[in-house]
PDB file of C-alpha atoms in Angstrom:
ATOM      1  CA  UNK A   1      67.467  64.701  23.231  1.00  0.00           C
ATOM      2  CA  UNK A   2      64.871  62.699  21.346  1.00  0.00           C
ATOM      3  CA  UNK A   3      66.189  59.277  20.427  1.00  0.00           C
ATOM      4  CA  UNK A   4      64.764  56.193  18.789  1.00  0.00           C
ATOM      5  CA  UNK A   5      67.273  53.378  19.194  1.00  0.00           C
ATOM      6  CA  UNK A   6      66.675  50.203  17.248  1.00  0.00           C
ATOM      7  CA  UNK A   7      67.971  46.711  17.891  1.00  0.00           C
ATOM      8  CA  UNK A   8      70.936  45.368  15.955  1.00  0.00           C
ATOM      9  CA  UNK A   9      71.239  43.665  12.600  1.00  0.00           C
ATOM     10  CA  UNK A  10      69.812  40.177  12.240  1.00  0.00           C
ATOM     11  CA  UNK A  11      70.650  37.262   9.966  1.00  0.00           C
ATOM     12  CA  UNK A  12      67.938  34.620   9.823  1.00  0.00           C
ATOM     13  CA  UNK A  13      66.940  31.584   7.818  1.00  0.00           C
ATOM     14  CA  UNK A  14      63.657  31.299   5.905  1.00  0.00           C
ATOM     15  CA  UNK A  15      60.845  30.136   8.156  1.00  0.00           C
ATOM     16  CA  UNK A  16      62.404  31.512  11.333  1.00  0.00           C
ATOM     17  CA  UNK A  17      60.681  34.034  13.552  1.00  0.00           C
ATOM     18  CA  UNK A  18      62.041  37.433  14.512  1.00  0.00           C
ATOM     19  CA  UNK A  19      61.199  40.445  16.652  1.00  0.00           C
ATOM     20  CA  UNK A  20      63.043  43.730  16.308  1.00  0.00           C
ATOM     21  CA  UNK A  21      62.685  46.659  18.667  1.00  0.00           C
ATOM     22  CA  UNK A  22      62.647  50.438  18.794  1.00  0.00           C
ATOM     23  CA  UNK A  23      63.200  52.203  22.116  1.00  0.00           C
ATOM     24  CA  UNK A  24      62.147  55.814  22.499  1.00  0.00           C
ATOM     25  CA  UNK A  25      63.699  58.233  24.935  1.00  0.00           C
ATOM     26  CA  UNK A  26      63.928  61.962  25.569  1.00  0.00           C
ATOM     27  CA  UNK A  27      60.213  62.625  25.018  1.00  0.00           C
ATOM     28  CA  UNK A  28      56.790  61.617  26.284  1.00  0.00           C
ATOM     29  CA  UNK A  29      56.492  58.211  24.642  1.00  0.00           C
ATOM     30  CA  UNK A  30      52.698  58.002  24.723  1.00  0.00           C
ATOM     31  CA  UNK A  31      52.271  61.351  22.954  1.00  0.00           C
ATOM     32  CA  UNK A  32      53.640  59.995  19.667  1.00  0.00           C
ATOM     33  CA  UNK A  33      52.714  57.138  17.413  1.00  0.00           C
ATOM     34  CA  UNK A  34      55.461  54.758  16.302  1.00  0.00           C
ATOM     35  CA  UNK A  35      55.558  53.935  12.604  1.00  0.00           C
ATOM     36  CA  UNK A  36      57.513  51.184  10.841  1.00  0.00           C
ATOM     37  CA  UNK A  37      58.964  51.733   7.365  1.00  0.00           C
ATOM     38  CA  UNK A  38      60.647  49.191   5.095  1.00  0.00           C
ATOM     39  CA  UNK A  39      63.417  49.893   2.613  1.00  0.00           C
ATOM     40  CA  UNK A  40      64.429  46.978   0.438  1.00  0.00           C
ATOM     41  CA  UNK A  41      67.974  47.020  -0.970  1.00  0.00           C
ATOM     42  CA  UNK A  42      68.371  49.875  -3.428  1.00  0.00           C
ATOM     43  CA  UNK A  43      64.676  50.762  -3.255  1.00  0.00           C
ATOM     44  CA  UNK A  44      62.401  53.419  -1.811  1.00  0.00           C
ATOM     45  CA  UNK A  45      60.505  53.798   1.442  1.00  0.00           C
ATOM     46  CA  UNK A  46      57.367  51.752   2.166  1.00  0.00           C
ATOM     47  CA  UNK A  47      55.092  52.459   5.125  1.00  0.00           C
ATOM     48  CA  UNK A  48      54.175  49.275   6.992  1.00  0.00           C
ATOM     49  CA  UNK A  49      51.993  50.442   9.858  1.00  0.00           C
ATOM     50  CA  UNK A  50      51.794  52.465  13.017  1.00  0.00           C
ATOM     51  CA  UNK A  51      50.844  51.954  16.646  1.00  0.00           C
ATOM     52  CA  UNK A  52      49.501  54.361  19.223  1.00  0.00           C
ATOM     53  CA  UNK A  53      51.348  53.570  22.489  1.00  0.00           C
ATOM     54  CA  UNK A  54      48.464  54.997  24.501  1.00  0.00           C
ATOM     55  CA  UNK A  55      45.941  52.315  23.580  1.00  0.00           C
ATOM     56  CA  UNK A  56      47.948  50.003  21.260  1.00  0.00           C
ATOM     57  CA  UNK A  57      45.614  50.851  18.359  1.00  0.00           C
ATOM     58  CA  UNK A  58      47.276  49.787  15.109  1.00  0.00           C
ATOM     59  CA  UNK A  59      46.833  50.701  11.458  1.00  0.00           C
ATOM     60  CA  UNK A  60      48.540  48.401   8.976  1.00  0.00           C
ATOM     61  CA  UNK A  61      49.250  48.988   5.335  1.00  0.00           C
ATOM     62  CA  UNK A  62      47.217  46.456   3.320  1.00  0.00           C
ATOM     63  CA  UNK A  63      50.530  45.402   1.754  1.00  0.00           C
ATOM     64  CA  UNK A  64      51.827  44.214   5.130  1.00  0.00           C
ATOM     65  CA  UNK A  65      48.643  43.227   7.001  1.00  0.00           C
ATOM     66  CA  UNK A  66      48.895  39.586   8.022  1.00  0.00           C
ATOM     67  CA  UNK A  67      52.622  39.403   7.308  1.00  0.00           C
ATOM     68  CA  UNK A  68      53.955  41.312  10.310  1.00  0.00           C
ATOM     69  CA  UNK A  69      52.787  42.192  13.803  1.00  0.00           C
ATOM     70  CA  UNK A  70      53.353  45.557  15.454  1.00  0.00           C
ATOM     71  CA  UNK A  71      53.211  45.848  19.227  1.00  0.00           C
ATOM     72  CA  UNK A  72      54.326  48.104  22.054  1.00  0.00           C
ATOM     73  CA  UNK A  73      55.318  47.945  25.713  1.00  0.00           C
ATOM     74  CA  UNK A  74      54.780  51.496  26.912  1.00  0.00           C
ATOM     75  CA  UNK A  75      56.188  50.710  30.380  1.00  0.00           C
ATOM     76  CA  UNK A  76      59.608  50.356  28.758  1.00  0.00           C
ATOM     77  CA  UNK A  77      58.938  52.853  25.927  1.00  0.00           C
ATOM     78  CA  UNK A  78      59.601  50.225  23.292  1.00  0.00           C
ATOM     79  CA  UNK A  79      57.813  49.274  20.099  1.00  0.00           C
ATOM     80  CA  UNK A  80      58.265  46.023  18.211  1.00  0.00           C
ATOM     81  CA  UNK A  81      57.955  44.617  14.711  1.00  0.00           C
ATOM     82  CA  UNK A  82      57.772  40.867  14.420  1.00  0.00           C
ATOM     83  CA  UNK A  83      57.529  38.066  11.875  1.00  0.00           C
ATOM     84  CA  UNK A  84      56.398  34.500  12.582  1.00  0.00           C
ATOM     85  CA  UNK A  85      57.910  33.014   9.419  1.00  0.00           C
ATOM     86  CA  UNK A  86      60.496  35.006   7.531  1.00  0.00           C
ATOM     87  CA  UNK A  87      60.977  34.873   3.773  1.00  0.00           C
ATOM     88  CA  UNK A  88      63.993  35.903   1.707  1.00  0.00           C
ATOM     89  CA  UNK A  89      61.863  38.777   0.392  1.00  0.00           C
ATOM     90  CA  UNK A  90      61.803  40.210   3.957  1.00  0.00           C
ATOM     91  CA  UNK A  91      65.473  41.138   3.533  1.00  0.00           C
ATOM     92  CA  UNK A  92      65.501  44.885   4.033  1.00  0.00           C
ATOM     93  CA  UNK A  93      66.342  47.777   6.300  1.00  0.00           C
ATOM     94  CA  UNK A  94      63.544  48.526   8.738  1.00  0.00           C
ATOM     95  CA  UNK A  95      63.110  51.951  10.317  1.00  0.00           C
ATOM     96  CA  UNK A  96      60.918  53.087  13.156  1.00  0.00           C
ATOM     97  CA  UNK A  97      59.807  56.703  13.231  1.00  0.00           C
ATOM     98  CA  UNK A  98      57.678  58.694  15.640  1.00  0.00           C
ATOM     99  CA  UNK A  99      54.702  60.773  14.608  1.00  0.00           C
ATOM    100  CA  UNK A 100      52.743  63.252  16.764  1.00  0.00           C
ATOM    101  CA  UNK A 101      49.357  62.026  15.561  1.00  0.00           C
ATOM    102  CA  UNK A 102      47.283  62.185  12.402  1.00  0.00           C
ATOM    103  CA  UNK A 103      48.180  64.539   9.520  1.00  0.00           C
ATOM    104  CA  UNK A 104      51.641  65.058  11.038  1.00  0.00           C
ATOM    105  CA  UNK A 105      55.041  64.070   9.677  1.00  0.00           C
ATOM    106  CA  UNK A 106      57.401  61.346  10.831  1.00  0.00           C
ATOM    107  CA  UNK A 107      59.639  63.742  12.677  1.00  0.00           C
ATOM    108  CA  UNK A 108      62.316  61.518  14.225  1.00  0.00           C
ATOM    109  CA  UNK A 109      63.657  58.245  12.912  1.00  0.00           C
ATOM    110  CA  UNK A 110      65.575  55.342  14.369  1.00  0.00           C
ATOM    111  CA  UNK A 111      68.916  54.354  12.873  1.00  0.00           C
ATOM    112  CA  UNK A 112      67.444  51.311  11.158  1.00  0.00           C
ATOM    113  CA  UNK A 113      67.694  47.544  11.634  1.00  0.00           C
ATOM    114  CA  UNK A 114      69.028  45.460   8.767  1.00  0.00           C
ATOM    115  CA  UNK A 115      67.287  42.108   8.464  1.00  0.00           C
ATOM    116  CA  UNK A 116      68.851  39.518   6.169  1.00  0.00           C
ATOM    117  CA  UNK A 117      66.962  36.314   5.417  1.00  0.00           C
ATOM    118  CA  UNK A 118      68.991  33.682   3.614  1.00  0.00           C
ATOM    119  CA  UNK A 119      69.375  29.945   3.650  1.00  0.00           C
TER     120      UNK A 119
ATOM    121  CA  UNK B   1      45.529  54.069  -1.477  1.00  0.00           C
ATOM    122  CA  UNK B   2      46.791  57.528  -2.425  1.00  0.00           C
ATOM    123  CA  UNK B   3      49.573  57.227  -4.982  1.00  0.00           C
ATOM    124  CA  UNK B   4      52.433  59.712  -4.807  1.00  0.00           C
ATOM    125  CA  UNK B   5      54.447  60.348  -7.961  1.00  0.00           C
ATOM    126  CA  UNK B   6      57.687  62.313  -7.937  1.00  0.00           C
ATOM    127  CA  UNK B   7      59.456  63.842 -10.884  1.00  0.00           C
ATOM    128  CA  UNK B   8      62.111  63.606 -11.965  1.00  0.00           C
ATOM    129  CA  UNK B   9      63.322  60.256 -10.605  1.00  0.00           C
ATOM    130  CA  UNK B  10      66.859  61.568 -10.766  1.00  0.00           C
ATOM    131  CA  UNK B  11      68.681  64.727 -11.733  1.00  0.00           C
ATOM    132  CA  UNK B  12      72.233  65.957 -12.107  1.00  0.00           C
ATOM    133  CA  UNK B  13      73.077  69.385 -10.763  1.00  0.00           C
ATOM    134  CA  UNK B  14      76.018  71.505  -9.728  1.00  0.00           C
ATOM    135  CA  UNK B  15      76.789  73.292  -6.486  1.00  0.00           C
ATOM    136  CA  UNK B  16      74.922  76.585  -6.501  1.00  0.00           C
ATOM    137  CA  UNK B  17      72.130  75.393  -8.802  1.00  0.00           C
ATOM    138  CA  UNK B  18      68.474  75.901  -8.023  1.00  0.00           C
ATOM    139  CA  UNK B  19      66.766  72.511  -7.861  1.00  0.00           C
ATOM    140  CA  UNK B  20      63.033  71.799  -7.990  1.00  0.00           C
ATOM    141  CA  UNK B  21      61.385  68.430  -7.348  1.00  0.00           C
ATOM    142  CA  UNK B  22      57.685  67.848  -7.960  1.00  0.00           C
ATOM    143  CA  UNK B  23      55.338  65.500  -6.125  1.00  0.00           C
ATOM    144  CA  UNK B  24      51.840  64.720  -7.353  1.00  0.00           C
ATOM    145  CA  UNK B  25      49.140  62.942  -5.383  1.00  0.00           C
ATOM    146  CA  UNK B  26      46.467  60.785  -7.020  1.00  0.00           C
ATOM    147  CA  UNK B  27      43.846  62.624  -4.924  1.00  0.00           C
ATOM    148  CA  UNK B  28      43.863  65.634  -2.678  1.00  0.00           C
ATOM    149  CA  UNK B  29      45.988  65.379   0.482  1.00  0.00           C
ATOM    150  CA  UNK B  30      45.200  68.956   1.517  1.00  0.00           C
ATOM    151  CA  UNK B  31      48.465  70.231   3.032  1.00  0.00           C
ATOM    152  CA  UNK B  32      49.422  66.927   4.695  1.00  0.00           C
ATOM    153  CA  UNK B  33      52.527  66.532   2.578  1.00  0.00           C
ATOM    154  CA  UNK B  34      56.026  66.040   3.956  1.00  0.00           C
ATOM    155  CA  UNK B  35      59.507  65.923   2.441  1.00  0.00           C
ATOM    156  CA  UNK B  36      62.445  63.823   3.642  1.00  0.00           C
ATOM    157  CA  UNK B  37      66.100  63.661   2.709  1.00  0.00           C
ATOM    158  CA  UNK B  38      68.013  60.391   2.830  1.00  0.00           C
ATOM    159  CA  UNK B  39      71.775  60.161   2.465  1.00  0.00           C
ATOM    160  CA  UNK B  40      73.423  56.818   1.626  1.00  0.00           C
ATOM    161  CA  UNK B  41      73.512  54.455   4.591  1.00  0.00           C
ATOM    162  CA  UNK B  42      71.502  56.828   6.784  1.00  0.00           C
ATOM    163  CA  UNK B  43      67.943  57.084   8.018  1.00  0.00           C
ATOM    164  CA  UNK B  44      65.637  59.608   6.338  1.00  0.00           C
ATOM    165  CA  UNK B  45      65.399  63.036   7.926  1.00  0.00           C
ATOM    166  CA  UNK B  46      62.408  65.359   7.883  1.00  0.00           C
ATOM    167  CA  UNK B  47      62.951  68.555   5.875  1.00  0.00           C
ATOM    168  CA  UNK B  48      59.520  70.053   5.263  1.00  0.00           C
ATOM    169  CA  UNK B  49      56.158  69.276   6.871  1.00  0.00           C
ATOM    170  CA  UNK B  50      52.627  70.433   6.149  1.00  0.00           C
ATOM    171  CA  UNK B  51      53.727  71.227   2.591  1.00  0.00           C
ATOM    172  CA  UNK B  52      55.657  74.389   3.414  1.00  0.00           C
ATOM    173  CA  UNK B  53      56.856  74.418   7.038  1.00  0.00           C
ATOM    174  CA  UNK B  54      60.594  74.089   7.563  1.00  0.00           C
ATOM    175  CA  UNK B  55      61.605  71.546  10.184  1.00  0.00           C
ATOM    176  CA  UNK B  56      63.722  72.966  12.986  1.00  0.00           C
ATOM    177  CA  UNK B  57      67.415  72.934  12.144  1.00  0.00           C
ATOM    178  CA  UNK B  58      66.919  72.580   8.393  1.00  0.00           C
ATOM    179  CA  UNK B  59      68.720  75.232   6.303  1.00  0.00           C
ATOM    180  CA  UNK B  60      66.529  77.939   4.823  1.00  0.00           C
ATOM    181  CA  UNK B  61      67.674  77.100   1.274  1.00  0.00           C
ATOM    182  CA  UNK B  62      65.068  74.326   1.441  1.00  0.00           C
ATOM    183  CA  UNK B  63      61.457  75.340   0.828  1.00  0.00           C
ATOM    184  CA  UNK B  64      58.192  73.641  -0.008  1.00  0.00           C
ATOM    185  CA  UNK B  65      54.979  74.764  -1.631  1.00  0.00           C
ATOM    186  CA  UNK B  66      51.678  73.456  -2.920  1.00  0.00           C
ATOM    187  CA  UNK B  67      48.404  72.031  -1.709  1.00  0.00           C
ATOM    188  CA  UNK B  68      45.824  69.541  -2.860  1.00  0.00           C
ATOM    189  CA  UNK B  69      47.572  67.338  -5.406  1.00  0.00           C
ATOM    190  CA  UNK B  70      50.627  69.309  -6.581  1.00  0.00           C
ATOM    191  CA  UNK B  71      53.676  70.031  -4.445  1.00  0.00           C
ATOM    192  CA  UNK B  72      57.228  71.175  -4.961  1.00  0.00           C
ATOM    193  CA  UNK B  73      60.451  71.024  -2.996  1.00  0.00           C
ATOM    194  CA  UNK B  74      62.982  73.673  -3.923  1.00  0.00           C
ATOM    195  CA  UNK B  75      66.637  73.948  -2.986  1.00  0.00           C
ATOM    196  CA  UNK B  76      67.580  77.533  -3.749  1.00  0.00           C
ATOM    197  CA  UNK B  77      71.348  77.007  -3.983  1.00  0.00           C
ATOM    198  CA  UNK B  78      72.523  73.399  -3.934  1.00  0.00           C
ATOM    199  CA  UNK B  79      75.308  72.683  -1.453  1.00  0.00           C
ATOM    200  CA  UNK B  80      77.726  69.695  -1.450  1.00  0.00           C
ATOM    201  CA  UNK B  81      75.944  68.139   1.528  1.00  0.00           C
ATOM    202  CA  UNK B  82      72.582  68.214  -0.295  1.00  0.00           C
ATOM    203  CA  UNK B  83      73.390  65.406  -2.725  1.00  0.00           C
ATOM    204  CA  UNK B  84      70.962  62.730  -1.571  1.00  0.00           C
ATOM    205  CA  UNK B  85      67.614  61.116  -2.325  1.00  0.00           C
ATOM    206  CA  UNK B  86      64.453  63.053  -1.517  1.00  0.00           C
ATOM    207  CA  UNK B  87      61.035  61.556  -0.786  1.00  0.00           C
ATOM    208  CA  UNK B  88      57.596  63.078  -0.462  1.00  0.00           C
ATOM    209  CA  UNK B  89      55.034  61.430   1.826  1.00  0.00           C
ATOM    210  CA  UNK B  90      51.344  62.034   2.482  1.00  0.00           C
ATOM    211  CA  UNK B  91      49.969  61.843   6.016  1.00  0.00           C
ATOM    212  CA  UNK B  92      46.392  62.695   5.011  1.00  0.00           C
ATOM    213  CA  UNK B  93      44.884  59.222   4.843  1.00  0.00           C
ATOM    214  CA  UNK B  94      45.932  55.680   5.745  1.00  0.00           C
ATOM    215  CA  UNK B  95      47.955  53.995   4.454  1.00  0.00           C
ATOM    216  CA  UNK B  96      50.599  56.696   4.475  1.00  0.00           C
ATOM    217  CA  UNK B  97      52.402  56.562   1.143  1.00  0.00           C
ATOM    218  CA  UNK B  98      55.754  57.783  -0.149  1.00  0.00           C
ATOM    219  CA  UNK B  99      56.839  58.925  -3.554  1.00  0.00           C
ATOM    220  CA  UNK B 100      59.373  56.731  -5.323  1.00  0.00           C
ATOM    221  CA  UNK B 101      62.201  59.130  -4.560  1.00  0.00           C
ATOM    222  CA  UNK B 102      64.301  61.654  -6.470  1.00  0.00           C
ATOM    223  CA  UNK B 103      68.058  61.144  -6.478  1.00  0.00           C
ATOM    224  CA  UNK B 104      70.049  64.364  -6.744  1.00  0.00           C
ATOM    225  CA  UNK B 105      73.495  63.645  -8.130  1.00  0.00           C
ATOM    226  CA  UNK B 106      76.504  65.794  -8.825  1.00  0.00           C
ATOM    227  CA  UNK B 107      76.911  66.905 -12.430  1.00  0.00           C
TER     228      UNK B 107
END
């Protein structure tokens, strides 16, 4: 069974750093890109970026470039999304989703990680 | 960036109704258009990919059509479990972009 299991909910203060994870299992991890998608409270889906686990090549949305870092450790089939200095506006649900390459859909999604940033 | 615009933003319908949601792209995305369903508190799930292909396990009452800049998602006979928010998404060119969502509510 294909699974993307994300790390648990986080509560952080402004200015703190954070890394959340997404572990893939049940499929060949390097055959699928991992995408990250943000959903702010009560809002729609926003694509943040994707990483190719084969070579760690990353495409970021211009809206998120410079604000987050996407990385991967293919040896443990895990992708990461990290912030160096959180803001209250980073409060959102974050989803990872796999994609079998360009022009293809996001065909399996993680359960989501809720990040709350508040002083 | 390619802008995706869905209409309507919300609709009220009854069980058994035929429901159609439209998605328009600001430029051609060929057939690289996907539809997702999201229920409250849950992750999105893929319904339709490549504009008209039904994802495995998705009921056949869901269908998609279109190419280029105009796409539709149709639910032939709305079921109680279909009340949710639906999103279109283009995977033609980076950055991938989503429509703003269409919330299907019970009349």
